[in-house]
Each structure stands twice: as C-alpha cells, then as structure tokens.
C-alpha cells in the first residue's frame, strides 16, 4: 500500500531535518576536535620553547611575536675565566626574566684566551651546557684593549658563524659590568623609540652631568648601534688609542671619529646602588633600567627583593619558602 501524499511529505521533511541535524553535529565535533588539536599543539610548542630556553642563555620573544618588529640586542659581560660562580649566579638573575614580546636578547660572558688546564675543561663544559661564552683572541687585561677586542671581533664572529644570523645580526651591542643588574624589559622599552643607527646609550659621566655629548658613558653599561660596532672594527682611530680607562677611551673614539650623533642619557633610570650615597646614587625605584655596584651578596639580595624577582615562583609540594 503506497503512502499518501501527506505521509510522503512528512517522511521527506523528517529526512531533510535529520540530515541537517547530522551535518550540524559533525560540524560541532569537528570544531571541538580542532580546538583540542590546537590546544595540544600550543602546549607542545610551549614545552618545546621552554626546553630550548633552558639549553641556551638568552631571553627571546615567543613565536607569537614574529609579526612585530623585533629588537635584537647583544649584551656582553666582561669577566674572568675563573669566575665560575659569578657567571652561574648571573645566569639565574637574567634567566628568570621571561620572554619579552618583540625582542631577542643574547647575553654572553666575555674573556680573553684561556691560560690554565682546568679552564679548558670547565669552560668547555659551560659552553656545551649554556652556549653563552665568548672567548676573545687576546691576553687578559684591564684598560689595555679588552673593550676594543670585544667590539672589533663581533662583525667577523657573527658574519662567519655556522649559525644563520640576520643582517645585521644585532641592532644594538652592549658592554656591561658583572656587578650591574639590568631589568631587560625596561631596557627594551627605552630603546624602542630610539634610532638604530649612530646611537650611543648609557649613563653620562660625570655624575651631575645630563649632557651625553660632553663626556662619555659609564661602564655600568653602555650600548651602541651595530653600525658603530662595524666602524670600530675598520677604523684606525680605536686601533691607535687602546690604553687608558676603557669607558673613557670609548668616549674618546666617538668624539675623535665624529660618531654617535644620536645619544641617549638613561639617567636616572640607571644609577649606582644607594649605599654608600654619592652623586651617582639614589634609592631604588620601580622605573629602574639598571643598578650598578652590586659588590656583595647583601646588595644583590636587597635589589632582587625590591624588584620582587621571585614573584613568578610556582607553589609546589616539593618546597616551602615563606
């Protein structure tokens, strides 16, 4: 017995609605699957990034920031090969400063040729673990050309490296002391509006001065653009003027070579530790870029506590820190 016309219409309508329901259900499941897939992919990427960060001493931006214009900074910390404990401490201090959006910061410990057998083993282990050591072809010295060896070596090092580097490899290169504490995000934010060519940045000496074109920048940490680094390598002016207080000598190079037409005085976001009080000191404050003369553990602890350096410590049953 054939179904009547109303029954046929009902059957057809029911079939259409059932097919639509199945399509909607499939779409919902697909969205859920894609969400779970993307969530898993994101979690894997984060884990992969964290493992890479732990294997090399650098503070870099996440892949999500690649669409932003990236600032690339190399920070060199001159030290001595035997200062293992100080390097390990600074790795902690800078390693916890989390990735900065739109910035790539590499930190290297800089010293001259190794002279002891134990250094050849222990420093080699450091390099294998952290890849953050730069050994210059020079005899260890102070005020006899180590700063020149550092800056003049960089163009060749980073253009002939096995690793692929952009051009230029860095926008800015800094030299800083191992008793300075830089707050990297504040440093990056201060650099964003500045020129990327012919730039000389730091804390103007003498302490009362605010004019960056008169004297030179303090050794607590000064930074120049990459074009000045290339000029140092090729110019005869630095080669013929190596000896003397190296930070003052560096300022002499800029003046004699008519370089660094763009200068930035970061005073008073950069300053010496408050004690003992001098014309170069003031109290710690939130807008700090760098604190200098952290000569002992007590001063380091006071500074790190003030800036709440351990704020991101995750609670765990493995430890109890009140």
C-alpha angles and dihedrals in degrees: 000000000000118000116252121249095260090051090050091052091049092050092048093048091047090051092050093049091046092052091048090050091052091050092050091047091050091049092051092050091048091052090049092049092048090049092051091045093050091045091052091046090051092050091050092049091051092050091047091050093049091051090051091049090053092052097056132033104244140113108219140163123265121250089258089071096057091101090061123082103264125223112211117201131179115201116195119196111195110216141143125272092238094056094094097144093051092052092049090050093050090049088060094044094053098030093066092056096101127227113298116220111246096006138099116195123183119191119201131183109225128207140143129257118318115253105180133066094230090053091056090059102036097042090046088055090051091052092049091050103037109013090211103117125105114193113195125207096247143094113265110263147148120226093358103096109297091124090052091049090052100050097035093051096054102078093055094041095054099037095050096038121125088232118080112249128185121241109285096023089210134014092209137023123200135194115200139167124255089236092060125096115207122195097215101201091053089048091053093047091052091052098049097084095040131098119270094211132062091002127154114183134180148076113325119234131244096055098235092049122101096178112099092192097063107061132352144283123274121255090239083092135319130179136202134187120258095254089063090051089055091047091053090054095051105033125093092213097078092039091057095046110049108130126078137055097339099218092050090045089053090054089050090056091054092050097044092046094045088235134145100047086167111064132170127196108207092190123158097021084063117053146136122275110278096247124101092025116233136153087275096056140077136158121290112269137181098252092060121141097179141001118202136199098039089162100164141028094258092060092046092050092048091050096046091047092050091054091044092236093174095052092114095055105132119226114249141168087232094076144013118214112171 
